mmCIF file of C-alpha atoms and ligand atoms in Angstrom:
data_model
loop_
_atom_site.group_PDB
_atom_site.id
_atom_site.type_symbol
_atom_site.label_atom_id
_atom_site.label_comp_id
_atom_site.label_asym_id
_atom_site.label_seq_id
_atom_site.Cartn_x
_atom_site.Cartn_y
_atom_site.Cartn_z
ATOM 1 C CA MET A 1 3.914 6.386 1.237
ATOM 2 C CA PRO A 2 0.775 6.982 2.998
ATOM 3 C CA ARG A 3 -1.003 3.740 2.560
ATOM 4 C CA SER A 4 0.919 1.430 4.830
ATOM 5 C CA THR A 5 -0.291 3.967 7.293
ATOM 6 C CA LEU A 6 -3.659 4.124 5.660
ATOM 7 C CA VAL A 7 -4.120 0.376 5.965
ATOM 8 C CA ALA A 8 -3.221 0.633 9.638
ATOM 9 C CA LEU A 9 -5.639 3.507 9.916
ATOM 10 C CA ILE A 10 -8.428 1.544 8.342
ATOM 11 C CA ALA A 11 -7.685 -1.520 10.442
ATOM 12 C CA ALA A 12 -7.625 0.443 13.663
ATOM 13 C CA THR A 13 -10.394 2.848 12.866
ATOM 14 C CA THR A 14 -12.162 4.181 15.884
ATOM 15 C CA LEU A 15 -15.841 4.924 16.227
ATOM 16 C CA ALA A 16 -17.065 8.493 16.439
ATOM 17 C CA ALA A 17 -14.254 10.725 17.632
ATOM 18 C CA PRO A 18 -14.798 11.996 21.149
ATOM 19 C CA ALA A 19 -15.410 15.673 21.615
ATOM 20 C CA PHE A 20 -11.971 17.113 22.234
ATOM 21 C CA ALA A 21 -10.902 19.361 24.979
ATOM 22 C CA GLN A 22 -8.481 22.067 23.906
ATOM 23 C CA SER A 23 -6.527 21.595 27.149
ATOM 24 C CA ASP A 24 -5.999 17.890 26.391
ATOM 25 C CA PHE A 25 -4.730 18.769 22.924
ATOM 26 C CA GLN A 26 -2.291 21.286 24.369
ATOM 27 C CA ALA A 27 -1.085 18.762 26.944
ATOM 28 C CA CYS A 28 -0.538 16.231 24.149
ATOM 29 C CA LEU A 29 1.450 18.793 22.121
ATOM 30 C CA GLN A 30 3.597 19.530 25.169
ATOM 31 C CA SER A 31 4.400 15.858 25.508
ATOM 32 C CA ILE A 32 5.371 15.655 21.812
ATOM 33 C CA ARG A 33 7.432 18.824 22.233
ATOM 34 C CA GLY A 34 9.402 17.089 25.007
ATOM 35 C CA ASP A 35 10.165 14.148 22.712
ATOM 36 C CA ALA A 36 11.133 16.505 19.890
ATOM 37 C CA LEU A 37 13.572 18.448 22.063
ATOM 38 C CA GLN A 38 15.177 15.177 23.122
ATOM 39 C CA GLN A 39 15.715 14.408 19.430
ATOM 40 C CA GLY A 40 17.475 17.705 18.890
ATOM 41 C CA VAL A 41 14.661 19.929 17.664
ATOM 42 C CA PRO A 42 15.304 23.490 18.891
ATOM 43 C CA ALA A 43 12.565 24.694 21.269
ATOM 44 C CA ALA A 44 11.963 27.730 19.064
ATOM 45 C CA VAL A 45 11.132 25.506 16.051
ATOM 46 C CA ALA A 46 8.680 23.349 18.017
ATOM 47 C CA ASP A 47 7.053 26.376 19.633
ATOM 48 C CA ARG A 48 6.640 28.161 16.336
ATOM 49 C CA ALA A 49 5.101 25.100 14.658
ATOM 50 C CA PHE A 50 2.713 24.486 17.567
ATOM 51 C CA GLN A 51 1.758 28.120 18.191
ATOM 52 C CA GLY A 52 -2.024 28.488 17.924
ATOM 53 C CA LEU A 53 -2.342 24.930 16.602
ATOM 54 C CA THR A 54 -5.787 23.353 16.837
ATOM 55 C CA PRO A 55 -6.909 19.849 15.880
ATOM 56 C CA ASP A 56 -8.368 19.539 12.387
ATOM 57 C CA GLN A 57 -11.900 18.165 12.704
ATOM 58 C CA LYS A 58 -11.937 17.159 9.039
ATOM 59 C CA ILE A 59 -8.975 14.846 9.605
ATOM 60 C CA ILE A 60 -10.686 13.259 12.609
ATOM 61 C CA GLU A 61 -13.710 12.568 10.415
ATOM 62 C CA LEU A 62 -11.637 11.176 7.539
ATOM 63 C CA ASP A 63 -9.790 8.946 9.982
ATOM 64 C CA ALA A 64 -13.019 7.579 11.464
ATOM 65 C CA ARG A 65 -14.349 6.447 8.067
ATOM 66 C CA GLN A 66 -14.536 2.732 7.506
ATOM 67 C CA PRO A 67 -14.343 1.305 3.995
ATOM 68 C CA GLU A 68 -17.822 0.020 3.225
ATOM 69 C CA PHE A 69 -16.873 -2.468 0.558
ATOM 70 C CA THR A 70 -14.023 -4.800 -0.259
ATOM 71 C CA GLN A 71 -12.136 -3.942 -3.431
ATOM 72 C CA THR A 72 -12.062 -6.332 -6.350
ATOM 73 C CA TYR A 73 -8.921 -6.951 -8.361
ATOM 74 C CA GLY A 74 -10.689 -6.112 -11.638
ATOM 75 C CA ARG A 75 -11.969 -2.728 -10.578
ATOM 76 C CA TYR A 76 -8.896 -1.707 -8.594
ATOM 77 C CA VAL A 77 -6.315 -2.570 -11.234
ATOM 78 C CA GLY A 78 -8.585 -1.340 -14.015
ATOM 79 C CA SER A 79 -8.616 2.115 -12.502
ATOM 80 C CA ALA A 80 -5.036 2.196 -11.140
ATOM 81 C CA VAL A 81 -3.403 0.979 -14.371
ATOM 82 C CA SER A 82 -5.227 3.143 -16.905
ATOM 83 C CA PRO A 83 -3.979 3.640 -20.489
ATOM 84 C CA ASP A 84 -3.413 7.300 -19.619
ATOM 85 C CA ARG A 85 -1.278 6.455 -16.601
ATOM 86 C CA ILE A 86 0.820 4.022 -18.663
ATOM 87 C CA ALA A 87 1.337 6.579 -21.448
ATOM 88 C CA LYS A 88 2.240 9.334 -19.015
ATOM 89 C CA GLY A 89 4.656 7.008 -17.208
ATOM 90 C CA GLN A 90 6.407 6.209 -20.477
ATOM 91 C CA GLN A 91 6.652 9.886 -21.316
ATOM 92 C CA LYS A 92 8.032 10.818 -17.863
ATOM 93 C CA GLN A 93 10.470 7.936 -18.020
ATOM 94 C CA ALA A 94 11.800 9.110 -21.381
ATOM 95 C CA GLN A 95 12.143 12.687 -20.106
ATOM 96 C CA ASN A 96 14.143 11.539 -17.056
ATOM 97 C CA ARG A 97 16.062 8.677 -18.632
ATOM 98 C CA ALA A 98 19.639 9.657 -17.704
ATOM 99 C CA LEU A 99 18.705 10.363 -14.084
ATOM 100 C CA LEU A 100 16.708 7.139 -13.768
ATOM 101 C CA ASP A 101 19.514 5.065 -15.319
ATOM 102 C CA ALA A 102 22.020 6.551 -12.881
ATOM 103 C CA ILE A 103 19.683 5.768 -9.969
ATOM 104 C CA GLN A 104 19.242 2.210 -11.208
ATOM 105 C CA ALA A 105 23.014 1.785 -11.391
ATOM 106 C CA GLU A 106 23.358 2.973 -7.807
ATOM 107 C CA TYR A 107 20.322 1.384 -6.116
ATOM 108 C CA GLY A 108 19.321 -1.494 -8.392
ATOM 109 C CA VAL A 109 15.743 -0.258 -8.816
ATOM 110 C CA PRO A 110 14.632 -0.111 -12.487
ATOM 111 C CA PRO A 111 13.237 3.160 -13.909
ATOM 112 C CA GLN A 112 9.785 1.700 -14.616
ATOM 113 C CA TYR A 113 9.281 0.919 -10.915
ATOM 114 C CA ILE A 114 10.162 4.456 -9.835
ATOM 115 C CA MET A 115 7.693 5.717 -12.442
ATOM 116 C CA ALA A 116 5.024 3.222 -11.323
ATOM 117 C CA PHE A 117 5.221 4.323 -7.675
ATOM 118 C CA TRP A 118 5.176 7.961 -8.748
ATOM 119 C CA GLY A 119 2.112 7.318 -10.907
ATOM 120 C CA MET A 120 0.308 5.388 -8.174
ATOM 121 C CA GLU A 121 1.088 7.836 -5.378
ATOM 122 C CA THR A 122 0.473 11.241 -6.958
ATOM 123 C CA ASN A 123 -0.293 10.657 -10.646
ATOM 124 C CA TYR A 124 3.247 11.885 -11.446
ATOM 125 C CA GLY A 125 3.251 14.781 -9.028
ATOM 126 C CA SER A 126 -0.156 16.150 -9.907
ATOM 127 C CA PHE A 127 -1.721 15.751 -6.449
ATOM 128 C CA MET A 128 0.542 15.823 -3.431
ATOM 129 C CA GLY A 129 -1.955 17.040 -0.839
ATOM 130 C CA ASP A 130 -2.488 20.473 0.667
ATOM 131 C CA PHE A 131 -2.861 19.737 4.381
ATOM 132 C CA VAL A 132 -0.352 21.283 6.797
ATOM 133 C CA VAL A 133 1.580 18.154 7.752
ATOM 134 C CA VAL A 134 2.382 19.106 11.348
ATOM 135 C CA ARG A 135 -1.295 19.790 12.004
ATOM 136 C CA SER A 136 -2.327 16.510 10.332
ATOM 137 C CA VAL A 137 0.008 14.261 12.264
ATOM 138 C CA ALA A 138 -0.473 16.167 15.544
ATOM 139 C CA THR A 139 -4.251 15.809 15.158
ATOM 140 C CA LEU A 140 -3.908 12.081 14.496
ATOM 141 C CA ALA A 141 -1.489 11.716 17.420
ATOM 142 C CA CYS A 142 -3.630 13.556 19.932
ATOM 143 C CA MET A 143 -7.184 12.832 18.774
ATOM 144 C CA THR A 144 -7.119 9.173 17.685
ATOM 145 C CA LYS A 145 -6.068 5.881 19.196
ATOM 146 C CA ARG A 146 -2.742 5.725 17.367
ATOM 147 C CA ARG A 147 -0.984 8.192 19.602
ATOM 148 C CA GLU A 148 2.411 6.492 19.668
ATOM 149 C CA PHE A 149 2.756 6.134 15.898
ATOM 150 C CA PHE A 150 1.639 9.675 15.075
ATOM 151 C CA SER A 151 3.502 11.302 17.975
ATOM 152 C CA ASN A 152 6.676 9.967 16.403
ATOM 153 C CA GLU A 153 5.520 11.188 12.981
ATOM 154 C CA THR A 154 4.995 14.644 14.498
ATOM 155 C CA VAL A 155 8.492 14.646 16.002
ATOM 156 C CA GLN A 156 9.938 13.590 12.632
ATOM 157 C CA ALA A 157 7.927 16.324 10.897
ATOM 158 C CA LEU A 158 9.509 18.895 13.233
ATOM 159 C CA ARG A 159 12.945 17.471 12.464
ATOM 160 C CA ILE A 160 12.242 17.961 8.736
ATOM 161 C CA LEU A 161 11.385 21.613 9.377
ATOM 162 C CA VAL A 162 14.838 22.008 10.953
ATOM 163 C CA LEU A 163 16.653 19.962 8.310
ATOM 164 C CA ASP A 164 14.989 21.656 5.359
ATOM 165 C CA GLN A 165 14.713 25.141 6.887
ATOM 166 C CA MET A 166 10.998 25.280 6.202
ATOM 167 C CA THR A 167 8.125 26.788 8.107
ATOM 168 C CA SER A 168 5.283 24.516 9.148
ATOM 169 C CA PRO A 169 2.721 26.102 6.755
ATOM 170 C CA GLN A 170 5.152 25.429 3.878
ATOM 171 C CA MET A 171 5.242 21.699 4.590
ATOM 172 C CA ARG A 172 2.143 20.207 2.969
ATOM 173 C CA GLY A 173 0.872 16.687 2.417
ATOM 174 C CA SER A 174 -2.106 14.340 2.518
ATOM 175 C CA TRP A 175 -4.553 14.387 5.412
ATOM 176 C CA ALA A 176 -2.640 11.435 6.899
ATOM 177 C CA GLY A 177 0.702 13.252 6.672
ATOM 178 C CA ALA A 178 2.206 11.764 3.499
ATOM 179 C CA MET A 179 4.374 14.199 1.574
ATOM 180 C CA GLY A 180 5.644 15.067 -1.854
ATOM 181 C CA ASN A 181 5.899 13.213 -5.159
ATOM 182 C CA MET A 182 6.255 9.826 -3.478
ATOM 183 C CA GLN A 183 3.996 10.501 -0.475
ATOM 184 C CA PHE A 184 6.564 9.764 2.205
ATOM 185 C CA MET A 185 5.505 9.851 5.829
ATOM 186 C CA PRO A 186 7.782 12.085 7.943
ATOM 187 C CA SER A 187 9.572 9.051 9.447
ATOM 188 C CA THR A 188 10.161 7.601 5.947
ATOM 189 C CA PHE A 189 11.460 10.987 4.810
ATOM 190 C CA MET A 190 13.922 11.160 7.714
ATOM 191 C CA LYS A 191 15.079 7.569 7.305
ATOM 192 C CA TRP A 192 15.372 7.239 3.530
ATOM 193 C CA GLY A 193 15.305 10.755 2.044
ATOM 194 C CA VAL A 194 18.242 11.610 -0.253
ATOM 195 C CA ASP A 195 19.572 14.972 -1.434
ATOM 196 C CA ARG A 196 20.344 13.767 -4.947
ATOM 197 C CA ASP A 197 20.718 17.138 -6.609
ATOM 198 C CA GLY A 198 23.189 18.251 -3.931
ATOM 199 C CA ASN A 199 21.631 21.588 -3.027
ATOM 200 C CA GLY A 200 21.818 20.785 0.687
ATOM 201 C CA ARG A 201 18.092 20.088 1.160
ATOM 202 C CA ILE A 202 15.985 16.969 0.686
ATOM 203 C CA ASP A 203 13.136 18.337 -1.387
ATOM 204 C CA LEU A 204 10.548 15.656 -2.178
ATOM 205 C CA TRP A 205 8.083 18.213 -3.560
ATOM 206 C CA HIS A 206 10.034 20.107 -6.206
ATOM 207 C CA SER A 207 13.165 18.076 -6.928
ATOM 208 C CA LEU A 208 12.710 15.006 -9.109
ATOM 209 C CA PRO A 209 16.294 13.826 -8.485
ATOM 210 C CA ASP A 210 15.637 13.939 -4.717
ATOM 211 C CA SER A 211 12.215 12.291 -5.098
ATOM 212 C CA PHE A 212 13.378 9.457 -7.361
ATOM 213 C CA ALA A 213 16.591 8.715 -5.418
ATOM 214 C CA SER A 214 14.673 8.735 -2.132
ATOM 215 C CA ALA A 215 12.152 6.229 -3.532
ATOM 216 C CA ALA A 216 14.976 3.982 -4.773
ATOM 217 C CA ASN A 217 16.853 4.290 -1.480
ATOM 218 C CA TYR A 218 13.706 3.343 0.431
ATOM 219 C CA LEU A 219 12.957 0.354 -1.802
ATOM 220 C CA ARG A 220 16.523 -0.931 -1.562
ATOM 221 C CA GLY A 221 16.371 -0.360 2.193
ATOM 222 C CA VAL A 222 13.296 -2.565 2.539
ATOM 223 C CA GLY A 223 14.809 -5.365 0.498
ATOM 224 C CA TRP A 224 14.545 -4.621 -3.228
ATOM 225 C CA LYS A 225 17.178 -6.597 -5.164
ATOM 226 C CA PRO A 226 17.687 -6.966 -8.913
ATOM 227 C CA PRO A 227 17.120 -8.658 -11.268
ATOM 228 C CA LEU A 228 13.643 -10.198 -10.841
ATOM 229 C CA PRO A 229 10.547 -7.985 -11.059
ATOM 230 C CA SER A 230 8.063 -7.862 -8.156
ATOM 231 C CA SER A 231 5.491 -10.093 -9.826
ATOM 232 C CA GLU A 232 4.364 -11.291 -13.230
ATOM 233 C CA GLU A 233 1.431 -13.054 -14.784
ATOM 234 C CA VAL A 234 1.743 -16.815 -15.144
ATOM 235 C CA ALA A 235 -0.204 -19.668 -16.704
ATOM 236 C CA LEU A 236 -1.134 -22.496 -14.322
ATOM 237 C CA PRO A 237 -1.502 -26.111 -15.511
ATOM 238 C CA SER A 238 -5.090 -27.402 -15.413
ATOM 239 C CA ASN A 239 -4.287 -29.747 -12.532
ATOM 240 C CA PHE A 240 -2.741 -27.020 -10.378
ATOM 241 C CA PRO A 241 -3.752 -27.480 -6.701
ATOM 242 C CA LEU A 242 -5.701 -24.315 -5.979
ATOM 243 C CA ASP A 243 -5.004 -24.373 -2.250
ATOM 244 C CA GLN A 244 -1.361 -23.688 -3.143
ATOM 245 C CA ALA A 245 -2.331 -20.360 -4.728
ATOM 246 C CA ASP A 246 -2.028 -18.173 -1.642
ATOM 247 C CA SER A 247 0.484 -15.593 -0.527
ATOM 248 C CA SER A 248 1.031 -17.685 2.621
ATOM 249 C CA VAL A 249 2.434 -20.589 0.543
ATOM 250 C CA GLU A 250 6.058 -20.109 -0.541
ATOM 251 C CA LYS A 251 8.193 -22.317 -2.762
ATOM 252 C CA PRO A 252 11.394 -21.800 -4.764
ATOM 253 C CA VAL A 253 10.611 -20.419 -8.228
ATOM 254 C CA LYS A 254 11.916 -23.612 -9.798
ATOM 255 C CA ALA A 255 9.541 -25.736 -7.695
ATOM 256 C CA TRP A 256 6.603 -23.911 -9.261
ATOM 257 C CA ALA A 257 8.203 -24.466 -12.677
ATOM 258 C CA ALA A 258 8.452 -28.189 -11.892
ATOM 259 C CA MET A 259 4.696 -28.176 -11.149
ATOM 260 C CA GLY A 260 4.084 -26.869 -14.668
ATOM 261 C CA VAL A 261 3.715 -23.149 -13.966
ATOM 262 C CA LYS A 262 4.934 -21.125 -16.945
ATOM 263 C CA LYS A 263 5.180 -17.502 -17.898
ATOM 264 C CA MET A 264 2.202 -16.231 -19.824
ATOM 265 C CA GLY A 265 2.887 -17.127 -23.460
ATOM 266 C CA GLY A 266 4.657 -20.369 -22.525
ATOM 267 C CA ALA A 267 8.204 -19.308 -21.604
ATOM 268 C CA THR A 268 9.792 -21.075 -18.638
ATOM 269 C CA LEU A 269 10.148 -19.341 -15.276
ATOM 270 C CA PRO A 270 13.635 -18.277 -14.160
ATOM 271 C CA ASN A 271 15.593 -21.291 -12.906
ATOM 272 C CA VAL A 272 16.205 -19.860 -9.433
ATOM 273 C CA ASP A 273 15.595 -20.808 -5.819
ATOM 274 C CA ASP A 274 14.110 -17.489 -4.711
ATOM 275 C CA PRO A 275 11.051 -17.976 -2.480
ATOM 276 C CA SER A 276 7.856 -17.098 -4.306
ATOM 277 C CA SER A 277 4.079 -17.478 -4.166
ATOM 278 C CA ILE A 278 1.235 -17.904 -6.629
ATOM 279 C CA LEU A 279 -1.771 -15.631 -6.298
ATOM 280 C CA LEU A 280 -5.226 -15.626 -7.907
ATOM 281 C CA PRO A 281 -6.466 -12.157 -6.956
ATOM 282 C CA ALA A 282 -9.800 -12.611 -8.745
ATOM 283 C CA GLY A 283 -10.179 -16.322 -8.017
ATOM 284 C CA TRP A 284 -9.571 -19.309 -10.303
ATOM 285 C CA ARG A 285 -11.408 -17.727 -13.249
ATOM 286 C CA GLY A 286 -9.099 -14.681 -13.303
ATOM 287 C CA PRO A 287 -5.376 -14.093 -13.906
ATOM 288 C CA ALA A 288 -2.625 -15.860 -11.935
ATOM 289 C CA PHE A 289 0.539 -14.116 -10.750
ATOM 290 C CA ILE A 290 3.843 -15.277 -9.360
ATOM 291 C CA LEU A 291 5.077 -13.062 -6.533
ATOM 292 C CA TYR A 292 8.867 -12.820 -6.415
ATOM 293 C CA PRO A 293 10.809 -11.589 -3.327
ATOM 294 C CA ASN A 294 10.604 -7.976 -4.541
ATOM 295 C CA PHE A 295 6.841 -8.159 -4.059
ATOM 296 C CA LYS A 296 7.583 -7.991 -0.337
ATOM 297 C CA ALA A 297 9.572 -4.792 -0.801
ATOM 298 C CA VAL A 298 6.574 -3.275 -2.592
ATOM 299 C CA MET A 299 4.277 -4.498 0.208
ATOM 300 C CA ASN A 300 6.606 -2.816 2.668
ATOM 301 C CA TRP A 301 5.936 0.462 0.890
ATOM 302 C CA ASN A 302 2.199 -0.217 0.993
ATOM 303 C CA ARG A 303 0.599 -3.217 2.692
ATOM 304 C CA SER A 304 -2.200 -3.599 0.164
ATOM 305 C CA THR A 305 -1.831 -6.654 -2.083
ATOM 306 C CA LEU A 306 -3.843 -5.020 -4.861
ATOM 307 C CA TYR A 307 -1.624 -1.912 -4.710
ATOM 308 C CA ALA A 308 1.472 -4.079 -4.984
ATOM 309 C CA LEU A 309 0.037 -6.038 -7.928
ATOM 310 C CA ALA A 310 -0.910 -2.768 -9.650
ATOM 311 C CA VAL A 311 2.643 -1.417 -9.236
ATOM 312 C CA GLY A 312 4.059 -4.514 -10.945
ATOM 313 C CA ILE A 313 1.504 -4.418 -13.776
ATOM 314 C CA LEU A 314 1.973 -0.690 -14.341
ATOM 315 C CA ALA A 315 5.785 -0.939 -14.246
ATOM 316 C CA ARG A 316 5.816 -3.725 -16.813
ATOM 317 C CA GLN A 317 3.728 -1.727 -19.253
ATOM 318 C CA ILE A 318 5.666 1.502 -18.706
ATOM 319 C CA ALA A 319 8.721 -0.545 -19.737
ATOM 320 C CA GLY A 320 6.885 -1.537 -22.934
ATOM 321 C CA GLY A 321 5.876 -5.004 -21.794
ATOM 322 C CA PRO A 322 2.500 -6.660 -22.183
ATOM 323 C CA GLY A 323 -0.518 -6.027 -20.013
ATOM 324 C CA VAL A 324 -2.341 -8.769 -18.160
ATOM 325 C CA MET A 325 -3.634 -11.302 -20.700
ATOM 326 C CA GLN A 326 -6.257 -13.114 -18.649
ATOM 327 C CA THR A 327 -9.257 -10.907 -17.959
ATOM 328 C CA ALA A 328 -10.887 -10.776 -14.560
ATOM 329 C CA PRO A 329 -14.430 -12.171 -14.290
ATOM 330 C CA THR A 330 -16.905 -9.347 -14.782
ATOM 331 C CA ASP A 331 -19.388 -10.707 -12.244
ATOM 332 C CA ASP A 332 -16.894 -10.328 -9.373
ATOM 333 C CA GLU A 333 -18.570 -7.757 -7.133
ATOM 334 C CA PRO A 334 -17.212 -5.902 -4.129
ATOM 335 C CA LEU A 335 -18.661 -7.306 -0.908
ATOM 336 C CA SER A 336 -19.904 -5.007 1.806
ATOM 337 C CA ARG A 337 -18.354 -5.217 5.227
ATOM 338 C CA ASP A 338 -21.693 -6.457 6.570
ATOM 339 C CA THR A 339 -21.731 -9.221 3.958
ATOM 340 C CA VAL A 340 -18.235 -10.333 4.971
ATOM 341 C CA ILE A 341 -19.278 -10.320 8.627
ATOM 342 C CA ASP A 342 -22.319 -12.434 7.717
ATOM 343 C CA LEU A 343 -20.087 -14.779 5.703
ATOM 344 C CA GLN A 344 -17.691 -15.191 8.635
ATOM 345 C CA MET A 345 -20.576 -15.922 11.007
ATOM 346 C CA ARG A 346 -22.026 -18.556 8.687
ATOM 347 C CA LEU A 347 -18.593 -20.163 8.208
ATOM 348 C CA ALA A 348 -18.294 -20.249 12.020
ATOM 349 C CA LYS A 349 -21.735 -21.871 12.277
ATOM 350 C CA LEU A 350 -20.487 -24.626 9.964
ATOM 351 C CA GLY A 351 -17.429 -25.104 12.176
ATOM 352 C CA LEU A 352 -15.060 -23.880 9.444
ATOM 353 C CA PHE A 353 -13.995 -20.576 10.994
ATOM 354 C CA SER A 354 -13.078 -19.777 14.567
ATOM 355 C CA ASP A 355 -11.186 -16.507 14.244
ATOM 356 C CA GLU A 356 -12.415 -13.003 15.000
ATOM 357 C CA VAL A 357 -15.463 -11.843 13.016
ATOM 358 C CA ASP A 358 -14.011 -8.587 11.698
ATOM 359 C CA GLY A 359 -15.484 -8.095 8.229
ATOM 360 C CA LEU A 360 -12.061 -8.469 6.580
ATOM 361 C CA LEU A 361 -11.125 -11.141 4.038
ATOM 362 C CA GLY A 362 -7.841 -12.164 5.676
ATOM 363 C CA PRO A 363 -5.893 -15.437 5.377
ATOM 364 C CA LYS A 364 -7.995 -17.304 7.988
ATOM 365 C CA THR A 365 -11.226 -16.316 6.290
ATOM 366 C CA ARG A 366 -9.790 -17.410 2.929
ATOM 367 C CA SER A 367 -8.837 -20.790 4.448
ATOM 368 C CA ALA A 368 -12.360 -21.205 5.788
ATOM 369 C CA VAL A 369 -13.799 -20.302 2.372
ATOM 370 C CA ARG A 370 -11.600 -23.000 0.789
ATOM 371 C CA LEU A 371 -12.905 -25.601 3.249
ATOM 372 C CA PHE A 372 -16.461 -24.652 2.381
ATOM 373 C CA GLN A 373 -15.709 -24.729 -1.348
ATOM 374 C CA LYS A 374 -14.310 -28.246 -0.971
ATOM 375 C CA GLN A 375 -17.442 -29.336 0.899
ATOM 376 C CA VAL A 376 -19.737 -28.110 -1.848
ATOM 377 C CA GLY A 377 -17.470 -29.263 -4.672
ATOM 378 C CA VAL A 378 -16.454 -25.978 -6.326
ATOM 379 C CA PRO A 379 -12.851 -24.919 -7.089
ATOM 380 C CA ALA A 380 -11.207 -24.143 -3.730
ATOM 381 C CA ASP A 381 -9.560 -20.818 -4.547
ATOM 382 C CA GLY A 382 -10.535 -19.133 -1.248
ATOM 383 C CA HIS A 383 -12.067 -16.271 -3.198
ATOM 384 C CA ALA A 384 -15.347 -14.911 -1.860
ATOM 385 C CA THR A 385 -17.753 -13.999 -4.665
ATOM 386 C CA PRO A 386 -21.474 -13.136 -4.579
ATOM 387 C CA ASP A 387 -22.138 -16.679 -5.823
ATOM 388 C CA LEU A 388 -20.200 -18.153 -2.919
ATOM 389 C CA VAL A 389 -22.121 -15.929 -0.501
ATOM 390 C CA ARG A 390 -25.418 -17.289 -1.905
ATOM 391 C CA ARG A 391 -24.270 -20.895 -1.565
ATOM 392 C CA LEU A 392 -23.194 -20.249 1.991
ATOM 393 C CA GLN A 393 -26.495 -18.621 2.867
ATOM 394 C CA GLN A 394 -28.243 -21.797 1.715
ATOM 395 C CA ALA A 395 -25.848 -24.113 3.535
ATOM 396 C CA ALA A 396 -25.841 -22.279 6.866
ATOM 397 C CA ARG A 397 -29.196 -20.721 7.579
HETATM 398 CA CA1 CA B 1 18.095 18.519 -2.970
#
């Protein structure tokens, strides 16, 4: 999984990369080599992988990019959960049924979730990345501000070379170092990789048994438990208190049921005490979801809420279930980073926001948006839309 990393990358993005000195890069590699040897990597393997290695300027540039716009639920899920991706997931699931059933019996992760991650990560193995992983993670370790994280990833990449008897040029992945069908970072590979087909190597590129079992092992390791899904669409009663619809608010599933929350179509929610949240990813006019504990396991794989919602929606439809019934409002536009910064500054001017002005729509910004919405008498869903931005511009000049 690259994107828990990717989110960290985006959050910690540096400005223009400094011009690098080759001697600094070599000194950095030597330091990583020392760590690798301490973790049992033979000197010959490290030396061979590092011989002639230079930083990849393209990776430095990709790493320095900042996302210009926020993503909206409607656009993100619309593109991630396409009819083609659902159909292909169903087809792949049917082709691998016996294997997936055996993995479910062992790890408790249902087939449709393995397929959904596979579809989200690499479109079922069709793009796994062609960067030399050791060069990617060594560049990120030595040329960016996340030296500690990527130094460890480089050490783990060297350990994989030893474990899998590969050469460095054979080990390919995304520019950020994520590998194979499921886009595992080297540390994830070392911690959760499984040799399911028993050939003595963990092969996440060519072996579907290894790829699927490793994904299931990882998910179970970060807390996945049957039988509830990760999330599902719900119908909220008309008097539902909108400030309760936030991932920071947790209640037992049956407490939401007692407040009148039902499954879409009217069925009652499971009568269980599991902690859960209600989320309105497109605001009060869009669909509502209940997030069960397994949502956190999915977020552990990738810290993007929209990614995690898309996995749940895709999995449900791969299993033959319904899609999301409530459509997202079509006038919900992505906001530019500058717009979000402006919004935070205006909220601060009104005394509603005192946190860091960072251009990100985090929990504190959402709380401030709710306070403003209450002041102006619109539904307090904490969701920043172009309309809300206009109202705020009028209120705080
Ligand atoms: Ca294997």
